[in-house]
Amino acid sequence: MALVFRIVMQFVGISLSLLGWVLSVITTYLPQWKNLNLDLNEMENWTMGLWQTCVIQEEVGWQCKDFDSFLALPAELRISRVLMFLSNGLGFLGLLVSGLGLDCLRVGETQQDVKKRLLILGGVLSWTAGIAALVPVSWVAHVTVQEFWDETLPEVVPRWEFGDALFVGWFAGFSLLLGGCLLSWAACGTRAPLASAHYAVAEMQTQCSCLE
């Protein structure tokens, strides 16, 4: 029963980490980090991402333009690019490392200590990737709220609002966090009974061969 519960926790943990990593990659390239609706022209909506701005018109459709300069971007967008790339890299590395430490993987089953350390390391990497995804998304959201309630701007000036990418990024960050915690928790549990039985049978066979 303990072995089944341990394997289930590992499966849930790596599944959440995989889901969080995929959503993190999607968030990085989505152009809907911010939305702008013009009251004067309801037929036209603007969106802004880390790489480009887009305008959506009913007659023309999507039209996007990449940012000309990285240094000309606001600080939150520049740092968000770096952190999202860091999240994607750490998340992918965490999946590889923790995958090698899963109990259901027969590779290296005689080296349980190594598999345990790999699983813990993979969990830590996924957890770090979750933090790296939550920071830029939350920062952009904070700046958006500040600009929205800025009393120094005239009321007729359009205000940016939350885009769909922010919500996808939050979900990605929390999935990576939860997945990393489950992987580390499953690794810190007791040794799987299957592994103990395997070692016991191997030791018995060795003793019998020596007696012969």
mmCIF file of C-alpha atoms in Angstrom:
data_model
loop_
_atom_site.group_PDB
_atom_site.id
_atom_site.type_symbol
_atom_site.label_atom_id
_atom_site.label_comp_id
_atom_site.label_asym_id
_atom_site.label_seq_id
_atom_site.Cartn_x
_atom_site.Cartn_y
_atom_site.Cartn_z
ATOM 1 C CA MET A 1 0.000 0.000 0.000
ATOM 2 C CA ALA A 2 2.827 2.382 0.862
ATOM 3 C CA LEU A 3 4.517 1.605 -2.452
ATOM 4 C CA VAL A 4 1.340 2.329 -4.410
ATOM 5 C CA PHE A 5 0.802 5.607 -2.583
ATOM 6 C CA ARG A 6 4.420 6.600 -3.175
ATOM 7 C CA ILE A 7 4.212 5.862 -6.908
ATOM 8 C CA VAL A 8 0.908 7.730 -7.190
ATOM 9 C CA MET A 9 2.439 10.794 -5.526
ATOM 10 C CA GLN A 10 5.391 10.652 -7.907
ATOM 11 C CA PHE A 11 3.072 10.365 -10.900
ATOM 12 C CA VAL A 12 0.900 13.273 -9.741
ATOM 13 C CA GLY A 13 3.972 15.363 -8.975
ATOM 14 C CA ILE A 14 5.646 14.860 -12.340
ATOM 15 C CA SER A 15 2.304 15.320 -14.147
ATOM 16 C CA LEU A 16 1.759 18.683 -12.444
ATOM 17 C CA SER A 17 5.346 19.667 -13.213
ATOM 18 C CA LEU A 18 4.873 18.760 -16.869
ATOM 19 C CA LEU A 19 1.597 20.690 -17.046
ATOM 20 C CA GLY A 20 3.177 23.707 -15.360
ATOM 21 C CA TRP A 21 6.169 23.636 -17.705
ATOM 22 C CA VAL A 22 3.975 23.486 -20.821
ATOM 23 C CA LEU A 23 1.814 26.361 -19.570
ATOM 24 C CA SER A 24 4.937 28.332 -18.667
ATOM 25 C CA VAL A 25 6.229 28.009 -22.234
ATOM 26 C CA ILE A 26 2.822 29.045 -23.586
ATOM 27 C CA THR A 27 2.710 32.041 -21.250
ATOM 28 C CA THR A 28 6.122 33.201 -22.434
ATOM 29 C CA TYR A 29 4.949 33.628 -26.022
ATOM 30 C CA LEU A 30 1.307 34.619 -25.545
ATOM 31 C CA PRO A 31 0.706 38.252 -26.600
ATOM 32 C CA GLN A 32 -2.156 38.738 -24.107
ATOM 33 C CA TRP A 33 -0.231 39.829 -21.022
ATOM 34 C CA LYS A 34 -2.167 43.110 -21.094
ATOM 35 C CA ASN A 35 -5.450 44.072 -22.767
ATOM 36 C CA LEU A 36 -6.616 47.534 -23.790
ATOM 37 C CA ASN A 37 -10.201 48.241 -24.808
ATOM 38 C CA LEU A 38 -10.871 51.613 -26.433
ATOM 39 C CA ASP A 39 -14.184 53.178 -25.483
ATOM 40 C CA LEU A 40 -14.110 55.382 -28.580
ATOM 41 C CA ASN A 41 -13.707 52.401 -30.870
ATOM 42 C CA GLU A 42 -15.225 49.209 -29.520
ATOM 43 C CA MET A 43 -14.340 47.423 -32.748
ATOM 44 C CA GLU A 44 -10.629 47.611 -31.892
ATOM 45 C CA ASN A 45 -8.771 45.897 -29.026
ATOM 46 C CA TRP A 46 -5.073 46.039 -28.183
ATOM 47 C CA THR A 47 -2.955 43.396 -26.485
ATOM 48 C CA MET A 48 0.639 43.458 -25.251
ATOM 49 C CA GLY A 49 2.996 40.574 -24.530
ATOM 50 C CA LEU A 50 6.673 40.146 -23.837
ATOM 51 C CA TRP A 51 7.571 40.179 -27.523
ATOM 52 C CA GLN A 52 4.970 42.164 -29.428
ATOM 53 C CA THR A 53 1.841 44.272 -29.388
ATOM 54 C CA CYS A 54 -1.236 43.281 -31.349
ATOM 55 C CA VAL A 55 -4.413 44.994 -32.468
ATOM 56 C CA ILE A 56 -7.584 43.015 -33.106
ATOM 57 C CA GLN A 57 -10.082 44.487 -35.537
ATOM 58 C CA GLU A 58 -13.257 42.787 -36.659
ATOM 59 C CA GLU A 59 -12.707 43.626 -40.315
ATOM 60 C CA VAL A 60 -8.940 43.116 -40.527
ATOM 61 C CA GLY A 61 -8.324 40.526 -37.789
ATOM 62 C CA TRP A 62 -5.025 40.180 -35.907
ATOM 63 C CA GLN A 63 -2.136 42.494 -36.690
ATOM 64 C CA CYS A 64 1.000 42.207 -34.541
ATOM 65 C CA LYS A 65 4.257 44.134 -34.412
ATOM 66 C CA ASP A 66 7.386 42.976 -32.603
ATOM 67 C CA PHE A 67 9.140 45.329 -30.207
ATOM 68 C CA ASP A 68 11.989 47.122 -31.923
ATOM 69 C CA SER A 69 14.373 47.295 -28.969
ATOM 70 C CA PHE A 70 14.854 45.200 -25.860
ATOM 71 C CA LEU A 71 16.361 48.085 -23.893
ATOM 72 C CA ALA A 72 13.432 50.351 -24.742
ATOM 73 C CA LEU A 73 10.986 48.052 -22.977
ATOM 74 C CA PRO A 74 9.737 48.799 -19.456
ATOM 75 C CA ALA A 75 11.737 47.156 -16.693
ATOM 76 C CA GLU A 76 9.011 44.670 -15.800
ATOM 77 C CA LEU A 77 8.880 43.344 -19.372
ATOM 78 C CA ARG A 78 12.658 43.087 -19.737
ATOM 79 C CA ILE A 79 13.094 41.152 -16.508
ATOM 80 C CA SER A 80 9.991 39.074 -17.221
ATOM 81 C CA ARG A 81 11.613 37.780 -20.399
ATOM 82 C CA VAL A 82 14.672 36.624 -18.486
ATOM 83 C CA LEU A 83 12.681 35.035 -15.666
ATOM 84 C CA MET A 84 10.293 33.237 -17.999
ATOM 85 C CA PHE A 85 13.223 31.775 -19.951
ATOM 86 C CA LEU A 86 14.742 30.730 -16.613
ATOM 87 C CA SER A 87 11.465 29.105 -15.598
ATOM 88 C CA ASN A 88 11.239 27.205 -18.881
ATOM 89 C CA GLY A 89 14.819 25.949 -18.602
ATOM 90 C CA LEU A 90 14.587 24.924 -14.957
ATOM 91 C CA GLY A 91 11.226 23.271 -15.520
ATOM 92 C CA PHE A 92 12.554 21.185 -18.405
ATOM 93 C CA LEU A 93 15.673 20.209 -16.456
ATOM 94 C CA GLY A 94 13.525 19.312 -13.445
ATOM 95 C CA LEU A 95 11.401 16.994 -15.580
ATOM 96 C CA LEU A 96 14.475 15.192 -16.921
ATOM 97 C CA VAL A 97 16.115 14.779 -13.519
ATOM 98 C CA SER A 98 12.984 13.736 -11.638
ATOM 99 C CA GLY A 99 12.031 11.335 -14.450
ATOM 100 C CA LEU A 100 15.239 9.392 -13.842
ATOM 101 C CA GLY A 101 14.395 9.128 -10.154
ATOM 102 C CA LEU A 102 10.920 7.634 -10.508
ATOM 103 C CA ASP A 103 10.367 4.224 -8.889
ATOM 104 C CA CYS A 104 8.471 2.963 -11.948
ATOM 105 C CA LEU A 105 11.579 3.494 -14.090
ATOM 106 C CA ARG A 106 13.642 0.300 -14.033
ATOM 107 C CA VAL A 107 16.890 2.085 -14.859
ATOM 108 C CA GLY A 108 19.156 2.256 -11.816
ATOM 109 C CA GLU A 109 16.767 0.371 -9.537
ATOM 110 C CA THR A 110 19.720 -1.043 -7.571
ATOM 111 C CA GLN A 111 20.853 2.490 -6.673
ATOM 112 C CA GLN A 112 17.918 3.722 -4.634
ATOM 113 C CA ASP A 113 19.921 6.461 -2.908
ATOM 114 C CA VAL A 114 20.850 7.987 -6.261
ATOM 115 C CA LYS A 115 17.256 7.808 -7.499
ATOM 116 C CA LYS A 116 16.081 9.460 -4.298
ATOM 117 C CA ARG A 117 18.527 12.330 -4.718
ATOM 118 C CA LEU A 118 17.540 12.759 -8.357
ATOM 119 C CA LEU A 119 13.886 12.933 -7.382
ATOM 120 C CA ILE A 120 14.582 15.524 -4.688
ATOM 121 C CA LEU A 121 16.727 17.567 -7.087
ATOM 122 C CA GLY A 122 14.018 17.405 -9.751
ATOM 123 C CA GLY A 123 11.437 18.576 -7.218
ATOM 124 C CA VAL A 124 13.626 21.500 -6.170
ATOM 125 C CA LEU A 125 14.171 22.494 -9.807
ATOM 126 C CA SER A 126 10.425 22.384 -10.510
ATOM 127 C CA TRP A 127 9.743 24.393 -7.364
ATOM 128 C CA THR A 128 12.313 27.005 -8.414
ATOM 129 C CA ALA A 129 10.808 27.121 -11.915
ATOM 130 C CA GLY A 130 7.421 27.837 -10.350
ATOM 131 C CA ILE A 131 8.829 30.779 -8.403
ATOM 132 C CA ALA A 132 10.556 32.064 -11.551
ATOM 133 C CA ALA A 133 7.188 31.977 -13.371
ATOM 134 C CA LEU A 134 5.140 33.570 -10.596
ATOM 135 C CA VAL A 135 7.455 36.547 -10.064
ATOM 136 C CA PRO A 136 7.202 38.133 -13.553
ATOM 137 C CA VAL A 137 3.481 37.438 -13.889
ATOM 138 C CA SER A 138 2.739 38.963 -10.492
ATOM 139 C CA TRP A 139 5.062 41.902 -11.167
ATOM 140 C CA VAL A 140 3.349 42.765 -14.458
ATOM 141 C CA ALA A 141 -0.028 42.438 -12.742
ATOM 142 C CA HIS A 142 1.107 44.764 -9.927
ATOM 143 C CA VAL A 143 2.333 47.402 -12.381
ATOM 144 C CA THR A 144 -0.912 47.109 -14.349
ATOM 145 C CA VAL A 145 -2.972 47.741 -11.214
ATOM 146 C CA GLN A 146 -0.828 50.733 -10.275
ATOM 147 C CA GLU A 147 -1.185 52.265 -13.727
ATOM 148 C CA PHE A 148 -4.920 51.545 -13.811
ATOM 149 C CA TRP A 149 -5.537 53.466 -10.570
ATOM 150 C CA ASP A 150 -3.038 56.239 -11.309
ATOM 151 C CA GLU A 151 -4.898 59.446 -10.416
ATOM 152 C CA THR A 152 -2.397 61.633 -12.277
ATOM 153 C CA LEU A 153 -3.671 60.342 -15.631
ATOM 154 C CA PRO A 154 -6.824 61.887 -17.111
ATOM 155 C CA GLU A 155 -9.899 59.703 -17.023
ATOM 156 C CA VAL A 156 -10.202 59.771 -20.804
ATOM 157 C CA VAL A 157 -6.856 57.974 -21.166
ATOM 158 C CA PRO A 158 -7.394 54.202 -21.818
ATOM 159 C CA ARG A 159 -5.999 51.880 -19.157
ATOM 160 C CA TRP A 160 -4.361 48.502 -19.601
ATOM 161 C CA GLU A 161 -6.016 45.558 -17.842
ATOM 162 C CA PHE A 162 -5.084 41.945 -17.067
ATOM 163 C CA GLY A 163 -4.657 39.685 -20.064
ATOM 164 C CA ASP A 164 -5.329 35.965 -20.299
ATOM 165 C CA ALA A 165 -1.599 35.172 -20.230
ATOM 166 C CA LEU A 166 -1.341 36.366 -16.627
ATOM 167 C CA PHE A 167 -3.904 33.824 -15.448
ATOM 168 C CA VAL A 168 -2.226 31.056 -17.457
ATOM 169 C CA GLY A 169 1.106 32.069 -15.904
ATOM 170 C CA TRP A 170 -0.288 31.961 -12.371
ATOM 171 C CA PHE A 171 -1.701 28.497 -12.985
ATOM 172 C CA ALA A 172 1.632 27.390 -14.459
ATOM 173 C CA GLY A 173 3.602 28.694 -11.480
ATOM 174 C CA PHE A 174 1.376 27.031 -8.894
ATOM 175 C CA SER A 175 1.393 23.755 -10.851
ATOM 176 C CA LEU A 176 5.187 23.756 -10.865
ATOM 177 C CA LEU A 177 5.287 24.598 -7.167
ATOM 178 C CA LEU A 178 2.852 21.858 -6.192
ATOM 179 C CA GLY A 179 4.473 19.319 -8.510
ATOM 180 C CA GLY A 180 7.934 20.046 -7.120
ATOM 181 C CA CYS A 181 6.700 19.760 -3.535
ATOM 182 C CA LEU A 182 5.010 16.405 -4.229
ATOM 183 C CA LEU A 183 8.133 15.021 -5.907
ATOM 184 C CA SER A 184 10.365 16.042 -3.018
ATOM 185 C CA TRP A 185 7.872 14.751 -0.451
ATOM 186 C CA ALA A 186 7.558 11.400 -2.231
ATOM 187 C CA ALA A 187 11.355 11.091 -2.372
ATOM 188 C CA CYS A 188 11.763 11.793 1.339
ATOM 189 C CA GLY A 189 9.423 8.906 2.232
ATOM 190 C CA THR A 190 10.543 5.463 3.272
ATOM 191 C CA ARG A 191 12.232 3.118 0.831
ATOM 192 C CA ALA A 192 9.802 1.322 -1.431
ATOM 193 C CA PRO A 193 8.984 -2.210 -0.176
ATOM 194 C CA LEU A 194 9.624 -3.539 -3.661
ATOM 195 C CA ALA A 195 13.190 -2.328 -3.560
ATOM 196 C CA SER A 196 13.733 -3.826 -0.084
ATOM 197 C CA ALA A 197 12.387 -7.183 -1.209
ATOM 198 C CA HIS A 198 14.624 -7.077 -4.254
ATOM 199 C CA TYR A 199 17.707 -6.548 -2.100
ATOM 200 C CA ALA A 200 16.613 -9.277 0.330
ATOM 201 C CA VAL A 201 16.211 -11.821 -2.480
ATOM 202 C CA ALA A 202 19.576 -10.850 -3.969
ATOM 203 C CA GLU A 203 21.293 -11.211 -0.601
ATOM 204 C CA MET A 204 19.676 -14.618 -0.005
ATOM 205 C CA GLN A 205 20.833 -15.846 -3.406
ATOM 206 C CA THR A 206 24.372 -14.705 -2.630
ATOM 207 C CA GLN A 207 24.402 -16.523 0.705
ATOM 208 C CA CYS A 208 23.101 -19.717 -0.882
ATOM 209 C CA SER A 209 25.772 -19.647 -3.574
ATOM 210 C CA CYS A 210 28.455 -19.209 -0.891
ATOM 211 C CA LEU A 211 27.173 -22.201 1.105
ATOM 212 C CA GLU A 212 27.290 -24.366 -2.000
#
